[in-house]
Coordinates of C-alpha atoms in Angstrom, one line a residue:
M4 CA 29.5 -20.3 -53.8
S5 CA 26.5 -20.4 -56.1
V6 CA 27.3 -24.1 -56.9
W7 CA 26.3 -24.9 -53.3
I8 CA 22.7 -24.0 -54.1
R9 CA 22.3 -27.0 -56.3
R10 CA 24.3 -29.2 -53.8
I11 CA 22.1 -28.2 -50.9
R12 CA 18.9 -28.9 -52.9
T13 CA 20.2 -32.4 -54.0
T14 CA 21.3 -33.2 -50.4
A15 CA 18.0 -32.1 -48.9
V16 CA 16.0 -34.3 -51.3
R17 CA 18.2 -37.3 -50.6
V18 CA 18.0 -36.9 -46.9
A19 CA 14.2 -36.3 -47.0
V20 CA 13.8 -39.6 -48.9
L21 CA 16.4 -41.6 -47.0
G22 CA 15.3 -40.7 -43.5
P23 CA 11.6 -41.5 -43.7
G24 CA 12.4 -44.4 -46.0
I25 CA 14.4 -46.2 -43.4
Y26 CA 11.8 -45.4 -40.8
F27 CA 8.9 -46.9 -42.9
L28 CA 11.1 -50.0 -43.7
Q29 CA 11.5 -50.6 -39.9
I30 CA 7.8 -50.2 -39.4
I31 CA 7.0 -52.8 -42.1
T32 CA 9.6 -55.2 -40.5
Q33 CA 8.1 -54.8 -37.1
M34 CA 4.5 -55.3 -38.2
F35 CA 4.8 -58.2 -40.6
I36 CA 8.1 -59.9 -40.0
K37 CA 8.8 -59.8 -36.2
E38 CA 6.6 -62.1 -34.1
E39 CA 6.5 -59.8 -31.0
R40 CA 5.0 -56.4 -31.4
S41 CA 7.1 -53.3 -30.6
L42 CA 7.0 -49.6 -31.3
N43 CA 9.6 -47.9 -33.5
L44 CA 9.4 -44.8 -31.2
D45 CA 9.6 -45.7 -27.5
A46 CA 6.7 -44.1 -25.8
W47 CA 4.2 -44.7 -22.9
Y48 CA 0.5 -44.9 -23.6
P49 CA -2.4 -45.2 -21.1
Y50 CA -3.7 -48.3 -22.8
D51 CA -2.6 -51.7 -24.0
W52 CA -1.2 -51.0 -27.4
T53 CA 0.0 -54.5 -28.1
K54 CA -3.5 -55.7 -29.1
S55 CA -5.3 -55.0 -32.4
P56 CA -6.6 -52.5 -33.5
A57 CA -4.9 -50.4 -30.8
Y58 CA -1.4 -51.4 -32.1
E59 CA -2.2 -50.4 -35.7
L60 CA -3.7 -47.1 -34.7
T61 CA -0.7 -46.3 -32.4
I62 CA 1.7 -47.0 -35.3
L63 CA -0.5 -44.7 -37.5
T64 CA -0.2 -41.8 -35.0
Q65 CA 3.5 -42.2 -34.8
V66 CA 3.8 -42.2 -38.6
I67 CA 1.7 -39.0 -38.8
G68 CA 3.9 -37.4 -36.1
V69 CA 7.1 -38.3 -38.0
L70 CA 5.7 -37.0 -41.3
G71 CA 4.7 -33.7 -39.7
N72 CA 8.1 -33.4 -38.1
C73 CA 9.8 -34.1 -41.5
S74 CA 7.7 -31.4 -43.2
I75 CA 9.4 -28.9 -40.9
V76 CA 12.8 -30.4 -40.2
Y77 CA 13.7 -31.2 -43.8
V78 CA 12.6 -27.9 -45.2
F79 CA 13.8 -25.2 -42.9
P80 CA 17.6 -26.0 -42.7
P81 CA 18.1 -26.2 -46.5
L82 CA 16.0 -23.0 -46.9
Y83 CA 18.1 -21.1 -44.5
A84 CA 21.4 -22.4 -45.9
T85 CA 20.2 -21.4 -49.4
L86 CA 19.5 -17.8 -48.3
V87 CA 23.0 -17.6 -46.7
V88 CA 24.6 -19.0 -49.8
I89 CA 22.9 -16.4 -52.0
A90 CA 24.4 -13.7 -49.8
C91 CA 27.8 -15.4 -50.1
S92 CA 27.6 -15.6 -53.8
Q93 CA 26.7 -11.9 -54.1
L94 CA 29.6 -10.9 -51.9
E95 CA 31.8 -13.0 -54.2
K96 CA 30.4 -11.1 -57.1
V97 CA 31.3 -7.8 -55.4
R98 CA 34.8 -9.1 -54.8
I99 CA 35.4 -10.1 -58.4
A100 CA 34.0 -6.8 -59.6
L101 CA 36.4 -4.9 -57.4
S102 CA 39.3 -6.9 -58.6
N103 CA 38.4 -6.1 -62.2
I104 CA 38.6 -2.3 -61.7
K105 CA 41.9 -1.5 -63.4
Q106 CA 43.4 1.6 -64.9
Q107 CA 44.1 1.7 -68.6
Y108 CA 47.3 3.7 -69.1
I109 CA 48.1 5.7 -72.2
A110 CA 51.5 7.2 -73.2
A111 CA 51.7 10.9 -72.7
E112 CA 54.6 13.1 -73.9
I113 CA 56.1 15.7 -71.5
T114 CA 58.3 18.3 -73.1
S115 CA 60.8 20.0 -70.9
P116 CA 63.3 22.7 -71.8
N117 CA 66.2 20.2 -72.0
D118 CA 64.8 16.9 -73.3
E119 CA 61.6 15.0 -74.1
Q120 CA 60.2 12.5 -71.6
W121 CA 57.3 10.1 -71.7
Q122 CA 55.2 8.8 -68.9
L123 CA 52.1 6.5 -68.6
R124 CA 49.0 8.0 -67.2
A125 CA 45.3 7.3 -67.1
S126 CA 42.8 9.4 -68.9
D127 CA 39.8 11.3 -67.4
D128 CA 37.4 9.0 -69.2
D129 CA 39.2 6.0 -67.6
F130 CA 38.7 7.5 -64.1
T131 CA 35.0 8.1 -64.9
R132 CA 34.6 4.5 -66.0
M133 CA 36.3 3.2 -62.9
E134 CA 34.2 5.4 -60.7
G135 CA 31.0 4.1 -62.4
Q136 CA 32.2 0.5 -61.7
L137 CA 32.9 1.3 -58.1
N138 CA 29.5 2.9 -57.6
K139 CA 27.8 -0.3 -58.9
C140 CA 29.9 -2.3 -56.4
I141 CA 29.0 0.0 -53.5
R142 CA 25.2 -0.2 -54.3
L143 CA 25.3 -4.0 -54.6
H144 CA 27.4 -4.2 -51.4
Q145 CA 24.9 -2.1 -49.5
E146 CA 22.0 -4.2 -50.7
I147 CA 23.8 -7.3 -49.5
I148 CA 24.3 -5.8 -46.1
R149 CA 20.6 -5.0 -45.9
F150 CA 19.8 -8.6 -46.9
I151 CA 22.1 -10.0 -44.2
M152 CA 20.6 -7.7 -41.6
E153 CA 17.1 -8.9 -42.5
L154 CA 18.3 -12.5 -42.1
E155 CA 19.7 -11.7 -38.6
E156 CA 16.5 -9.9 -37.5
N157 CA 14.2 -12.6 -38.7
F158 CA 16.1 -15.7 -37.7
S159 CA 18.2 -14.7 -34.6
T160 CA 15.4 -15.2 -32.0
L161 CA 14.2 -18.4 -33.8
F162 CA 17.6 -19.9 -33.6
V163 CA 17.6 -19.9 -29.8
G164 CA 14.9 -22.6 -29.9
V165 CA 16.4 -24.3 -32.9
F166 CA 19.9 -24.8 -31.3
L167 CA 18.3 -25.8 -28.0
I168 CA 16.3 -28.5 -29.8
L169 CA 19.2 -29.7 -31.9
M170 CA 21.5 -29.9 -28.8
L171 CA 18.8 -31.9 -26.9
S172 CA 18.3 -34.1 -29.9
L173 CA 22.0 -34.9 -30.1
C174 CA 22.0 -35.8 -26.4
F175 CA 18.8 -37.9 -26.7
S176 CA 20.3 -39.8 -29.7
T177 CA 23.5 -40.6 -27.8
F178 CA 21.5 -41.6 -24.7
S179 CA 19.3 -43.8 -26.9
A180 CA 22.3 -45.5 -28.5
V181 CA 23.8 -46.3 -25.1
L182 CA 20.5 -47.5 -23.7
R183 CA 20.1 -49.8 -26.7
W184 CA 23.7 -50.9 -26.8
G185 CA 23.9 -54.5 -27.8
N186 CA 21.0 -54.4 -30.3
A187 CA 22.6 -53.6 -33.6
V188 CA 19.4 -52.5 -35.4
N189 CA 18.3 -50.1 -32.7
V190 CA 21.8 -48.7 -32.2
S191 CA 22.1 -48.1 -36.0
L192 CA 18.7 -46.2 -35.9
S193 CA 20.0 -44.0 -33.1
L194 CA 23.2 -43.3 -35.0
Q195 CA 21.1 -42.5 -38.1
S196 CA 19.2 -39.9 -36.1
Y197 CA 22.4 -38.5 -34.7
C198 CA 23.9 -38.2 -38.3
M199 CA 20.6 -36.5 -39.4
Y200 CA 20.9 -33.8 -36.7
L201 CA 24.6 -33.3 -37.6
I202 CA 23.6 -32.6 -41.2
F203 CA 21.1 -29.9 -40.0
I204 CA 23.7 -28.4 -37.7
F205 CA 26.2 -28.3 -40.6
L206 CA 23.7 -26.5 -42.8
F207 CA 23.0 -23.9 -40.1
C208 CA 26.6 -23.3 -39.0
W209 CA 29.0 -23.8 -41.9
F210 CA 27.6 -21.3 -44.4
P211 CA 27.3 -18.4 -41.9
S212 CA 31.1 -18.9 -41.3
E213 CA 31.6 -18.7 -45.1
L214 CA 29.6 -15.5 -45.1
T215 CA 32.0 -14.0 -42.6
D216 CA 35.0 -15.1 -44.7
Q217 CA 33.4 -13.6 -47.9
G218 CA 32.9 -10.3 -46.2
E219 CA 36.6 -10.2 -45.3
R220 CA 37.6 -11.0 -48.8
V221 CA 35.6 -8.1 -50.1
R222 CA 37.6 -5.8 -47.8
D223 CA 40.9 -7.3 -49.1
A224 CA 39.7 -6.9 -52.7
A225 CA 38.9 -3.3 -52.2
W226 CA 42.3 -2.6 -50.7
S227 CA 44.0 -4.4 -53.6
C228 CA 42.1 -2.4 -56.1
D229 CA 44.1 -0.3 -58.6
W230 CA 43.5 3.0 -56.7
I231 CA 47.0 4.5 -56.6
G232 CA 46.9 7.7 -58.6
T233 CA 43.2 7.9 -58.8
P234 CA 41.2 11.0 -57.9
V235 CA 40.4 11.7 -54.3
S236 CA 36.7 11.1 -54.9
F237 CA 37.4 7.6 -56.1
Q238 CA 39.6 6.9 -53.0
R239 CA 36.9 8.2 -50.7
S240 CA 34.3 5.9 -52.2
L241 CA 36.7 3.0 -51.9
S242 CA 37.3 3.8 -48.3
L243 CA 33.6 3.5 -47.7
V244 CA 33.6 0.0 -49.1
I245 CA 36.5 -1.0 -46.8
A246 CA 34.8 0.6 -43.8
S247 CA 31.6 -1.4 -44.4
A248 CA 33.5 -4.6 -45.0
N249 CA 35.4 -4.2 -41.8
K250 CA 32.2 -4.9 -39.9
E251 CA 32.0 -8.7 -39.6
F252 CA 28.9 -10.4 -41.0
I253 CA 28.1 -12.6 -38.1
L254 CA 24.7 -14.3 -37.8
T255 CA 23.7 -15.1 -34.2
A256 CA 21.2 -17.0 -32.1
G257 CA 19.5 -14.6 -29.8
K258 CA 22.2 -11.9 -30.5
C259 CA 24.6 -13.8 -28.2
V260 CA 25.7 -17.1 -29.7
P261 CA 27.4 -16.8 -33.1
V262 CA 26.1 -19.2 -35.7
S263 CA 29.6 -20.5 -36.9
K264 CA 31.8 -23.5 -37.3
Q265 CA 33.0 -23.2 -33.7
T266 CA 29.5 -23.4 -32.4
M267 CA 29.0 -26.6 -34.5
L268 CA 32.2 -28.1 -33.1
N269 CA 31.2 -27.2 -29.5
M270 CA 27.8 -29.0 -29.9
I271 CA 29.4 -32.1 -31.4
Q272 CA 32.1 -32.1 -28.6
E273 CA 29.5 -31.9 -25.9
S274 CA 27.4 -34.8 -27.4
I275 CA 30.5 -37.0 -27.7
S276 CA 31.5 -36.2 -24.1
L277 CA 28.0 -37.2 -23.0
F278 CA 28.3 -40.5 -25.0
M279 CA 31.7 -41.3 -23.4
F280 CA 30.3 -40.6 -19.9
L281 CA 27.3 -42.8 -20.4
M282 CA 29.4 -45.6 -21.8
Q283 CA 31.6 -45.4 -18.8
V284 CA 28.6 -45.5 -16.4
R285 CA 27.2 -48.5 -18.4
G286 CA 30.5 -50.3 -18.1
E287 CA 30.7 -49.7 -14.4
D288 CA 27.1 -51.1 -13.9
E289 CA 27.9 -54.2 -16.0
S290 CA 31.1 -54.8 -14.0
E291 CA 29.2 -54.6 -10.7
E292 CA 26.6 -57.1 -11.9

């Protein structure tokens, strides 16, 4: 999972360069190549923006607004995804450490009245070593749980507004694409915005689902640990890990909507349904004309 930290950073940089780059390219095209003046962002102004210098100042205000939006939009999703990936990588570390707890058997002679027998058993020093490894795993697991709880407390309320904005943005992008249907340049810009919002939703929803999966794998690794024949104290400590891992690590929006892959699929499905509905309405209007 730690490999995703570099991938997230690389993707965030590319998207942060590509998005504004295409926007500025369109502005240059509109200002110096096209004969008629138009705005890149459709808006209403209480003055005639088609005349200079009002046109240039209006374009400047839109550029400032886009840059301010980019400074927030292109930083927060990668930051949140990186924090969740860090938690996933630490859970993966716990799982590997639990899997590496093995007993080292030694041959022990048992003398009976009739014959001599041999059996394999673990030494007391081996049990002490295993218990020390398990205690390190427990401490790390508890720290990860506290870290996840801090993520939930700090971002849960914020995500209510974030998901509402993302859902509205997807709907407005599909509405803009249908409204501009027939103009290849404008439709491509609407689709670009739609794809950008999909990337943000992916960063928000995919990795929390991975966090839940990693928590379940820790539970399975604890159960598969070489615990048969170990002292009761070791088994009790191992049961604590299993009990803690049984609680699902689910990040939520407002304590009610899970931040997961299913939420991402629901948002995409709703936006596509809106697009199909608007296209159907547009087709009916064109047939009536």
